[in-house]
PDB file of C-alpha atoms and ligand atoms in Angstrom:
ATOM      1  CA  UNK A  82     139.433 -43.386  94.987  1.00  0.00           C
ATOM      2  CA  UNK A  83     142.667 -44.838  96.277  1.00  0.00           C
ATOM      3  CA  UNK A  84     144.691 -42.652  98.260  1.00  0.00           C
ATOM      4  CA  UNK A  85     148.279 -42.097  97.882  1.00  0.00           C
ATOM      5  CA  UNK A  86     151.444 -40.022  99.048  1.00  0.00           C
ATOM      6  CA  UNK A  87     154.106 -38.333  96.725  1.00  0.00           C
ATOM      7  CA  UNK A  88     157.889 -38.817  98.040  1.00  0.00           C
ATOM      8  CA  UNK A  89     160.287 -36.011  97.358  1.00  0.00           C
ATOM      9  CA  UNK A  90     159.187 -32.634  96.935  1.00  0.00           C
ATOM     10  CA  UNK A  91     161.093 -30.759  93.888  1.00  0.00           C
ATOM     11  CA  UNK A  92     160.641 -30.460  90.179  1.00  0.00           C
ATOM     12  CA  UNK A  93     160.497 -34.198  89.508  1.00  0.00           C
ATOM     13  CA  UNK A  94     157.595 -34.604  91.874  1.00  0.00           C
ATOM     14  CA  UNK A  95     155.818 -31.565  91.061  1.00  0.00           C
ATOM     15  CA  UNK A  96     155.684 -33.409  87.350  1.00  0.00           C
ATOM     16  CA  UNK A  97     154.682 -36.547  89.081  1.00  0.00           C
ATOM     17  CA  UNK A  98     151.741 -34.768  90.995  1.00  0.00           C
ATOM     18  CA  UNK A  99     150.441 -33.127  87.695  1.00  0.00           C
ATOM     19  CA  UNK A 100     150.478 -36.412  85.835  1.00  0.00           C
ATOM     20  CA  UNK A 101     148.695 -38.157  88.627  1.00  0.00           C
ATOM     21  CA  UNK A 102     146.172 -35.397  88.550  1.00  0.00           C
ATOM     22  CA  UNK A 103     145.710 -35.770  85.176  1.00  0.00           C
ATOM     23  CA  UNK A 104     145.512 -39.214  84.983  1.00  0.00           C
ATOM     24  CA  UNK A 105     142.408 -39.202  87.623  1.00  0.00           C
ATOM     25  CA  UNK A 106     143.821 -42.288  89.009  1.00  0.00           C
ATOM     26  CA  UNK A 107     144.379 -41.568  92.843  1.00  0.00           C
ATOM     27  CA  UNK A 108     144.027 -39.009  95.174  1.00  0.00           C
ATOM     28  CA  UNK A 109     147.007 -37.450  96.518  1.00  0.00           C
ATOM     29  CA  UNK A 110     146.819 -37.256 100.605  1.00  0.00           C
ATOM     30  CA  UNK A 111     150.023 -35.118 100.690  1.00  0.00           C
ATOM     31  CA  UNK A 112     153.474 -35.073  99.696  1.00  0.00           C
ATOM     32  CA  UNK A 113     156.817 -36.429 102.053  1.00  0.00           C
ATOM     33  CA  UNK A 114     159.944 -34.923 102.383  1.00  0.00           C
ATOM     34  CA  UNK A 115     162.781 -34.887 104.867  1.00  0.00           C
ATOM     35  CA  UNK A 116     163.747 -31.636 103.924  1.00  0.00           C
ATOM     36  CA  UNK A 117     160.697 -29.425 104.453  1.00  0.00           C
ATOM     37  CA  UNK A 118     158.607 -28.955 107.691  1.00  0.00           C
ATOM     38  CA  UNK A 119     155.555 -30.716 108.646  1.00  0.00           C
ATOM     39  CA  UNK A 120     152.634 -28.278 107.388  1.00  0.00           C
ATOM     40  CA  UNK A 121     154.214 -26.533 104.922  1.00  0.00           C
ATOM     41  CA  UNK A 122     152.687 -26.708 101.292  1.00  0.00           C
ATOM     42  CA  UNK A 123     154.042 -28.132  98.027  1.00  0.00           C
ATOM     43  CA  UNK A 124     152.775 -27.914  94.650  1.00  0.00           C
ATOM     44  CA  UNK A 125     149.347 -27.306  96.239  1.00  0.00           C
ATOM     45  CA  UNK A 126     149.278 -30.373  98.926  1.00  0.00           C
ATOM     46  CA  UNK A 127     150.807 -30.357 102.843  1.00  0.00           C
ATOM     47  CA  UNK A 128     154.004 -31.872 103.534  1.00  0.00           C
ATOM     48  CA  UNK A 129     153.281 -34.397 106.200  1.00  0.00           C
ATOM     49  CA  UNK A 130     156.322 -35.575 107.472  1.00  0.00           C
ATOM     50  CA  UNK A 131     158.707 -38.101 106.034  1.00  0.00           C
ATOM     51  CA  UNK A 132     158.710 -41.882 106.351  1.00  0.00           C
ATOM     52  CA  UNK A 133     157.790 -42.345 109.629  1.00  0.00           C
ATOM     53  CA  UNK A 134     154.120 -41.190 108.821  1.00  0.00           C
ATOM     54  CA  UNK A 135     153.599 -44.018 106.612  1.00  0.00           C
ATOM     55  CA  UNK A 136     152.595 -46.178 109.690  1.00  0.00           C
ATOM     56  CA  UNK A 137     149.787 -44.000 110.580  1.00  0.00           C
ATOM     57  CA  UNK A 138     148.807 -43.619 106.923  1.00  0.00           C
ATOM     58  CA  UNK A 139     148.574 -47.471 106.400  1.00  0.00           C
ATOM     59  CA  UNK A 140     145.849 -47.570 109.077  1.00  0.00           C
ATOM     60  CA  UNK A 141     143.445 -45.992 106.828  1.00  0.00           C
ATOM     61  CA  UNK A 142     141.873 -48.373 104.452  1.00  0.00           C
ATOM     62  CA  UNK A 143     141.870 -46.245 101.863  1.00  0.00           C
ATOM     63  CA  UNK A 144     145.570 -45.608 101.685  1.00  0.00           C
ATOM     64  CA  UNK A 145     147.586 -48.086  99.475  1.00  0.00           C
ATOM     65  CA  UNK A 146     150.987 -46.343  99.253  1.00  0.00           C
ATOM     66  CA  UNK A 147     152.463 -44.106  96.869  1.00  0.00           C
ATOM     67  CA  UNK A 148     155.486 -43.192  94.779  1.00  0.00           C
ATOM     68  CA  UNK A 149     158.977 -42.047  94.997  1.00  0.00           C
ATOM     69  CA  UNK A 150     159.048 -39.089  92.637  1.00  0.00           C
ATOM     70  CA  UNK A 151     163.195 -38.488  93.330  1.00  0.00           C
ATOM     71  CA  UNK A 152     164.840 -37.688  89.536  1.00  0.00           C
ATOM     72  CA  UNK A 153     168.423 -39.308  90.764  1.00  0.00           C
ATOM     73  CA  UNK A 154     167.958 -42.697  90.048  1.00  0.00           C
ATOM     74  CA  UNK A 155     170.509 -44.140  92.586  1.00  0.00           C
ATOM     75  CA  UNK A 156     168.736 -41.988  95.631  1.00  0.00           C
ATOM     76  CA  UNK A 157     165.356 -43.018  94.261  1.00  0.00           C
ATOM     77  CA  UNK A 158     166.449 -46.682  94.639  1.00  0.00           C
ATOM     78  CA  UNK A 159     167.887 -46.149  98.191  1.00  0.00           C
ATOM     79  CA  UNK A 160     164.461 -44.731  99.373  1.00  0.00           C
ATOM     80  CA  UNK A 161     162.495 -47.277  98.039  1.00  0.00           C
ATOM     81  CA  UNK A 162     164.742 -49.983  99.619  1.00  0.00           C
ATOM     82  CA  UNK A 163     164.006 -47.967 103.010  1.00  0.00           C
ATOM     83  CA  UNK A 164     160.219 -47.994 102.343  1.00  0.00           C
ATOM     84  CA  UNK A 165     160.247 -51.813 101.251  1.00  0.00           C
ATOM     85  CA  UNK A 166     162.561 -52.596 104.394  1.00  0.00           C
ATOM     86  CA  UNK A 167     160.003 -50.548 106.781  1.00  0.00           C
ATOM     87  CA  UNK A 168     156.818 -51.223 105.207  1.00  0.00           C
ATOM     88  CA  UNK A 169     156.160 -54.190 103.038  1.00  0.00           C
ATOM     89  CA  UNK A 170     152.352 -53.488 102.565  1.00  0.00           C
ATOM     90  CA  UNK A 171     153.191 -50.098 100.691  1.00  0.00           C
ATOM     91  CA  UNK A 172     152.410 -50.339  97.309  1.00  0.00           C
ATOM     92  CA  UNK A 173     154.622 -48.196  94.834  1.00  0.00           C
ATOM     93  CA  UNK A 174     151.769 -46.912  91.925  1.00  0.00           C
ATOM     94  CA  UNK A 175     152.344 -45.790  88.638  1.00  0.00           C
ATOM     95  CA  UNK A 176     151.796 -42.030  87.355  1.00  0.00           C
ATOM     96  CA  UNK A 177     151.042 -42.521  83.926  1.00  0.00           C
ATOM     97  CA  UNK A 178     150.185 -39.332  81.696  1.00  0.00           C
ATOM     98  CA  UNK A 179     146.764 -40.008  79.531  1.00  0.00           C
ATOM     99  CA  UNK A 180     148.471 -39.100  76.363  1.00  0.00           C
ATOM    100  CA  UNK A 181     151.048 -42.113  76.648  1.00  0.00           C
ATOM    101  CA  UNK A 182     150.501 -44.659  73.612  1.00  0.00           C
ATOM    102  CA  UNK A 183     151.274 -48.031  74.205  1.00  0.00           C
ATOM    103  CA  UNK A 184     151.391 -51.015  71.824  1.00  0.00           C
ATOM    104  CA  UNK A 185     150.268 -54.456  72.617  1.00  0.00           C
ATOM    105  CA  UNK A 186     151.935 -56.521  75.489  1.00  0.00           C
ATOM    106  CA  UNK A 187     153.594 -53.686  76.922  1.00  0.00           C
ATOM    107  CA  UNK A 188     154.764 -54.288  80.341  1.00  0.00           C
ATOM    108  CA  UNK A 189     154.807 -51.682  82.920  1.00  0.00           C
ATOM    109  CA  UNK A 190     156.245 -52.384  86.339  1.00  0.00           C
ATOM    110  CA  UNK A 191     155.568 -50.284  89.450  1.00  0.00           C
ATOM    111  CA  UNK A 192     156.339 -47.058  90.750  1.00  0.00           C
ATOM    112  CA  UNK A 193     157.305 -45.615  87.608  1.00  0.00           C
ATOM    113  CA  UNK A 194     156.528 -42.332  85.920  1.00  0.00           C
ATOM    114  CA  UNK A 195     155.458 -41.855  82.342  1.00  0.00           C
ATOM    115  CA  UNK A 196     155.119 -38.279  80.852  1.00  0.00           C
ATOM    116  CA  UNK A 197     153.475 -36.925  78.121  1.00  0.00           C
ATOM    117  CA  UNK A 198     153.887 -38.040  74.902  1.00  0.00           C
ATOM    118  CA  UNK A 199     155.659 -41.343  75.521  1.00  0.00           C
ATOM    119  CA  UNK A 200     155.520 -43.997  73.178  1.00  0.00           C
ATOM    120  CA  UNK A 201     155.807 -47.740  74.117  1.00  0.00           C
ATOM    121  CA  UNK A 202     155.666 -49.963  70.951  1.00  0.00           C
ATOM    122  CA  UNK A 203     154.492 -53.510  70.713  1.00  0.00           C
ATOM    123  CA  UNK A 204     156.080 -55.671  73.345  1.00  0.00           C
ATOM    124  CA  UNK A 205     158.538 -52.934  75.318  1.00  0.00           C
ATOM    125  CA  UNK A 206     158.855 -53.737  78.860  1.00  0.00           C
ATOM    126  CA  UNK A 207     159.574 -50.767  81.368  1.00  0.00           C
ATOM    127  CA  UNK A 208     160.550 -52.035  84.951  1.00  0.00           C
ATOM    128  CA  UNK A 209     159.962 -50.766  88.620  1.00  0.00           C
ATOM    129  CA  UNK A 210     160.662 -47.188  89.556  1.00  0.00           C
ATOM    130  CA  UNK A 211     161.793 -46.056  86.282  1.00  0.00           C
ATOM    131  CA  UNK A 212     161.211 -42.406  84.991  1.00  0.00           C
ATOM    132  CA  UNK A 213     160.329 -41.679  81.513  1.00  0.00           C
ATOM    133  CA  UNK A 214     160.477 -38.205  80.505  1.00  0.00           C
ATOM    134  CA  UNK A 215     158.334 -36.135  77.733  1.00  0.00           C
ATOM    135  CA  UNK A 216     158.344 -37.572  74.359  1.00  0.00           C
ATOM    136  CA  UNK A 217     160.599 -40.226  75.115  1.00  0.00           C
ATOM    137  CA  UNK A 218     160.187 -43.808  72.950  1.00  0.00           C
ATOM    138  CA  UNK A 219     161.025 -47.499  73.721  1.00  0.00           C
ATOM    139  CA  UNK A 220     160.804 -49.219  70.495  1.00  0.00           C
ATOM    140  CA  UNK A 221     159.376 -52.925  69.874  1.00  0.00           C
ATOM    141  CA  UNK A 222     160.991 -55.451  72.066  1.00  0.00           C
ATOM    142  CA  UNK A 223     163.488 -53.035  74.063  1.00  0.00           C
ATOM    143  CA  UNK A 224     163.228 -53.057  77.870  1.00  0.00           C
ATOM    144  CA  UNK A 225     164.254 -50.531  80.110  1.00  0.00           C
ATOM    145  CA  UNK A 226     165.768 -51.787  83.411  1.00  0.00           C
ATOM    146  CA  UNK A 227     164.557 -50.932  87.287  1.00  0.00           C
ATOM    147  CA  UNK A 228     165.538 -47.596  88.697  1.00  0.00           C
ATOM    148  CA  UNK A 229     166.530 -46.245  84.679  1.00  0.00           C
ATOM    149  CA  UNK A 230     165.525 -42.853  83.232  1.00  0.00           C
ATOM    150  CA  UNK A 231     164.913 -41.832  79.822  1.00  0.00           C
ATOM    151  CA  UNK A 232     165.379 -37.717  79.510  1.00  0.00           C
ATOM    152  CA  UNK A 233     162.818 -36.192  77.429  1.00  0.00           C
ATOM    153  CA  UNK A 234     162.915 -36.738  73.389  1.00  0.00           C
ATOM    154  CA  UNK A 235     165.179 -40.150  73.880  1.00  0.00           C
ATOM    155  CA  UNK A 236     164.903 -42.523  70.877  1.00  0.00           C
ATOM    156  CA  UNK A 237     165.524 -46.523  70.943  1.00  0.00           C
ATOM    157  CA  UNK A 238     165.141 -48.784  67.841  1.00  0.00           C
ATOM    158  CA  UNK A 239     163.880 -52.227  68.395  1.00  0.00           C
ATOM    159  CA  UNK A 240     165.292 -54.536  70.725  1.00  0.00           C
ATOM    160  CA  UNK A 241     167.423 -52.185  73.001  1.00  0.00           C
ATOM    161  CA  UNK A 242     168.098 -53.422  76.521  1.00  0.00           C
ATOM    162  CA  UNK A 243     169.038 -50.767  79.069  1.00  0.00           C
ATOM    163  CA  UNK A 244     170.301 -52.372  82.244  1.00  0.00           C
ATOM    164  CA  UNK A 245     168.973 -50.907  85.971  1.00  0.00           C
ATOM    165  CA  UNK A 246     169.767 -47.455  87.360  1.00  0.00           C
ATOM    166  CA  UNK A 247     171.168 -46.092  83.747  1.00  0.00           C
ATOM    167  CA  UNK A 248     170.451 -42.251  82.882  1.00  0.00           C
ATOM    168  CA  UNK A 249     170.168 -41.773  79.273  1.00  0.00           C
ATOM    169  CA  UNK A 250     170.639 -37.981  78.379  1.00  0.00           C
ATOM    170  CA  UNK A 251     168.054 -35.790  76.669  1.00  0.00           C
ATOM    171  CA  UNK A 252     167.628 -36.104  72.648  1.00  0.00           C
ATOM    172  CA  UNK A 253     169.879 -39.702  72.870  1.00  0.00           C
ATOM    173  CA  UNK A 254     169.336 -41.946  70.030  1.00  0.00           C
ATOM    174  CA  UNK A 255     170.028 -45.978  70.730  1.00  0.00           C
ATOM    175  CA  UNK A 256     170.415 -47.746  67.754  1.00  0.00           C
ATOM    176  CA  UNK A 257     168.387 -51.187  67.260  1.00  0.00           C
ATOM    177  CA  UNK A 258     169.562 -54.235  68.919  1.00  0.00           C
ATOM    178  CA  UNK A 259     172.143 -52.241  71.054  1.00  0.00           C
ATOM    179  CA  UNK A 260     173.087 -52.795  74.733  1.00  0.00           C
ATOM    180  CA  UNK A 261     173.453 -50.294  77.963  1.00  0.00           C
ATOM    181  CA  UNK A 262     174.589 -51.503  80.953  1.00  0.00           C
ATOM    182  CA  UNK A 263     173.816 -51.043  84.524  1.00  0.00           C
ATOM    183  CA  UNK A 264     174.606 -47.566  86.463  1.00  0.00           C
ATOM    184  CA  UNK A 265     175.806 -46.121  83.146  1.00  0.00           C
ATOM    185  CA  UNK A 266     175.040 -42.689  81.908  1.00  0.00           C
ATOM    186  CA  UNK A 267     174.301 -41.531  78.273  1.00  0.00           C
ATOM    187  CA  UNK A 268     175.070 -37.837  77.463  1.00  0.00           C
ATOM    188  CA  UNK A 269     172.615 -35.553  75.819  1.00  0.00           C
ATOM    189  CA  UNK A 270     172.364 -35.947  71.926  1.00  0.00           C
ATOM    190  CA  UNK A 271     174.708 -39.059  72.109  1.00  0.00           C
ATOM    191  CA  UNK A 272     174.320 -41.653  69.007  1.00  0.00           C
ATOM    192  CA  UNK A 273     174.819 -45.072  70.571  1.00  0.00           C
ATOM    193  CA  UNK A 274     175.589 -47.379  67.723  1.00  0.00           C
ATOM    194  CA  UNK A 275     177.906 -49.947  69.711  1.00  0.00           C
ATOM    195  CA  UNK A 276     176.872 -51.714  73.405  1.00  0.00           C
ATOM    196  CA  UNK A 277     178.023 -49.704  76.477  1.00  0.00           C
ATOM    197  CA  UNK A 278     179.294 -51.672  79.244  1.00  0.00           C
ATOM    198  CA  UNK A 279     177.952 -51.418  82.755  1.00  0.00           C
ATOM    199  CA  UNK A 280     179.491 -48.162  85.015  1.00  0.00           C
ATOM    200  CA  UNK A 281     180.110 -46.063  81.761  1.00  0.00           C
ATOM    201  CA  UNK A 282     179.754 -42.590  80.379  1.00  0.00           C
ATOM    202  CA  UNK A 283     179.267 -42.316  76.950  1.00  0.00           C
ATOM    203  CA  UNK A 284     178.507 -39.697  75.156  1.00  0.00           C
ATOM    204  CA  UNK A 285     179.195 -38.064  71.165  1.00  0.00           C
ATOM    205  CA  UNK A 286     177.918 -38.556  67.830  1.00  0.00           C
ATOM    206  CA  UNK A 287     178.762 -41.292  67.352  1.00  0.00           C
ATOM    207  CA  UNK A 288     179.258 -42.010  71.456  1.00  0.00           C
ATOM    208  CA  UNK A 289     182.391 -43.078  72.574  1.00  0.00           C
ATOM    209  CA  UNK A 290     182.942 -44.428  76.695  1.00  0.00           C
ATOM    210  CA  UNK A 291     184.431 -41.134  77.968  1.00  0.00           C
ATOM    211  CA  UNK A 292     184.930 -42.545  81.655  1.00  0.00           C
ATOM    212  CA  UNK A 293     184.040 -44.937  84.604  1.00  0.00           C
ATOM    213  CA  UNK A 294     181.703 -43.898  87.080  1.00  0.00           C
ATOM    214  CA  UNK A 295     180.840 -45.106  90.495  1.00  0.00           C
ATOM    215  CA  UNK A 296     177.266 -46.239  91.249  1.00  0.00           C
ATOM    216  CA  UNK A 297     176.382 -43.468  93.519  1.00  0.00           C
ATOM    217  CA  UNK A 298     177.976 -40.632  91.317  1.00  0.00           C
ATOM    218  CA  UNK A 299     175.756 -37.919  90.796  1.00  0.00           C
ATOM    219  CA  UNK A 300     175.176 -37.812  87.013  1.00  0.00           C
ATOM    220  CA  UNK A 301     173.429 -34.305  86.165  1.00  0.00           C
TER     221      UNK A 301
HETATM  222  C1  ACO B 155     163.149 -32.131  82.094  1.00  0.00           C
HETATM  223  C2  ACO B 155     165.166 -32.412  82.616  1.00  0.00           C
HETATM  224  O1  ACO B 155     165.740 -31.345  82.624  1.00  0.00           O
HETATM  225  S1  ACO B 155     165.524 -33.942  82.367  1.00  0.00           S
HETATM  226  C3  ACO B 155     167.584 -33.368  82.451  1.00  0.00           C
HETATM  227  C4  ACO B 155     167.735 -33.871  81.372  1.00  0.00           C
HETATM  228  N1  ACO B 155     169.729 -33.234  81.246  1.00  0.00           N
HETATM  229  C5  ACO B 155     170.222 -34.336  80.489  1.00  0.00           C
HETATM  230  O2  ACO B 155     169.829 -35.095  79.753  1.00  0.00           O
HETATM  231  C6  ACO B 155     171.912 -33.991  80.774  1.00  0.00           C
HETATM  232  C7  ACO B 155     172.926 -35.332  80.490  1.00  0.00           C
HETATM  233  N2  ACO B 155     174.078 -34.895  81.070  1.00  0.00           N
HETATM  234  C8  ACO B 155     175.093 -34.603  80.184  1.00  0.00           C
HETATM  235  O3  ACO B 155     174.961 -34.875  78.713  1.00  0.00           O
HETATM  236  C9  ACO B 155     176.437 -34.310  80.527  1.00  0.00           C
HETATM  237  O4  ACO B 155     176.945 -33.526  79.888  1.00  0.00           O
HETATM  238  C10 ACO B 155     177.375 -35.502  81.016  1.00  0.00           C
HETATM  239  C11 ACO B 155     176.672 -36.481  82.056  1.00  0.00           C
HETATM  240  C12 ACO B 155     177.576 -36.186  79.917  1.00  0.00           C
HETATM  241  C13 ACO B 155     178.370 -34.543  81.731  1.00  0.00           C
HETATM  242  O5  ACO B 155     179.724 -35.629  81.836  1.00  0.00           O
HETATM  243  P1  ACO B 155     181.022 -35.076  82.289  1.00  0.00           P
HETATM  244  O6  ACO B 155     182.001 -35.956  82.088  1.00  0.00           O
HETATM  245  O7  ACO B 155     180.909 -34.534  83.635  1.00  0.00           O
HETATM  246  O8  ACO B 155     181.122 -33.662  81.261  1.00  0.00           O
HETATM  247  P2  ACO B 155     181.601 -32.056  81.406  1.00  0.00           P
HETATM  248  O9  ACO B 155     180.639 -31.177  81.847  1.00  0.00           O
HETATM  249  O10 ACO B 155     182.858 -31.921  82.509  1.00  0.00           O
HETATM  250  O11 ACO B 155     182.283 -31.816  79.910  1.00  0.00           O
HETATM  251  C14 ACO B 155     183.583 -32.451  79.486  1.00  0.00           C
HETATM  252  C15 ACO B 155     183.524 -32.351  77.644  1.00  0.00           C
HETATM  253  O12 ACO B 155     182.669 -32.992  77.402  1.00  0.00           O
HETATM  254  C16 ACO B 155     181.853 -32.261  76.472  1.00  0.00           C
HETATM  255  N3  ACO B 155     180.408 -32.746  76.522  1.00  0.00           N
HETATM  256  C17 ACO B 155     179.802 -32.755  77.801  1.00  0.00           C
HETATM  257  N4  ACO B 155     178.619 -33.435  77.665  1.00  0.00           N
HETATM  258  C18 ACO B 155     178.611 -33.792  76.473  1.00  0.00           C
HETATM  259  C19 ACO B 155     177.441 -33.957  75.603  1.00  0.00           C
HETATM  260  N5  ACO B 155     176.574 -34.816  76.202  1.00  0.00           N
HETATM  261  N6  ACO B 155     178.079 -34.142  74.160  1.00  0.00           N
HETATM  262  C20 ACO B 155     179.032 -33.885  73.803  1.00  0.00           C
HETATM  263  N7  ACO B 155     180.017 -33.373  74.514  1.00  0.00           N
HETATM  264  C21 ACO B 155     179.557 -33.322  76.108  1.00  0.00           C
HETATM  265  C22 ACO B 155     181.878 -30.818  77.184  1.00  0.00           C
HETATM  266  O13 ACO B 155     181.615 -29.872  76.398  1.00  0.00           O
HETATM  267  C23 ACO B 155     183.224 -30.741  77.729  1.00  0.00           C
HETATM  268  O14 ACO B 155     184.159 -30.539  76.343  1.00  0.00           O
HETATM  269  P3  ACO B 155     185.137 -29.751  76.396  1.00  0.00           P
HETATM  270  O15 ACO B 155     186.320 -30.558  77.322  1.00  0.00           O
HETATM  271  O16 ACO B 155     185.856 -29.225  75.219  1.00  0.00           O
HETATM  272  O17 ACO B 155     185.280 -28.248  77.245  1.00  0.00           O
END
């Protein structure tokens, strides 16, 4: 079995580790985190250090790369870019729970986490380094851009387009054919019945754009 590391030690990475263990696709060598000390234990694994240890790990034939398990979309993007610059040969892997239901012609990029009960319907597409939490769904012909996230129970209609680095809050519903731009935050429980432009925070039923946000602003 190919060997990987999980980057980040948090609730998010604990869930990612769980999915990788259950999918039996990779052997986890350890966890990389900059706030915990080398040798500390996290979720049953050893903290190996931070990004600097990747160089030595890549010298091992069985080691291929890993997944960045950081919940904040913008921070996850920053860490992925750092790794891409330092170690172009590092392969980003997906963590996909065995219960996930996939329609025909579904595309999934690299470095994405797909949690239990997710449904990706016919001809939908998930980008790179996305997070799809428990029981969220993308319906037919819908797309989720790189570094974006669906919280638990998010539902989209068909032909929905969600841009890059956008976070859709818990239980939000997005009507068919609507577009959500890049770097948006959609509040929990929202009903999206109009397109949402880049950099917007929108919530409510039906949702209204409440304010604009900077790309790096925290959203939870
Ligand atoms: C496994 C997991 O745990 S995954 C985590 C999933 N988490 C989520 O999905 C959280 C999503 N986040 C939200 O919904 C947040 O409330 C945000 C991002 C919309 C917050 O936006 P903010 O503008 O910071 O809202 P703030 O907390 O200041 O509240 C402002 C007002 O909006 C209301 N409000 C906030 N969020 C919502 C919402 N989702 N729907 C309706 N009203 C809302 C507040 O009640 C408050 O109203 P008031 O002024 O009458 O008291």
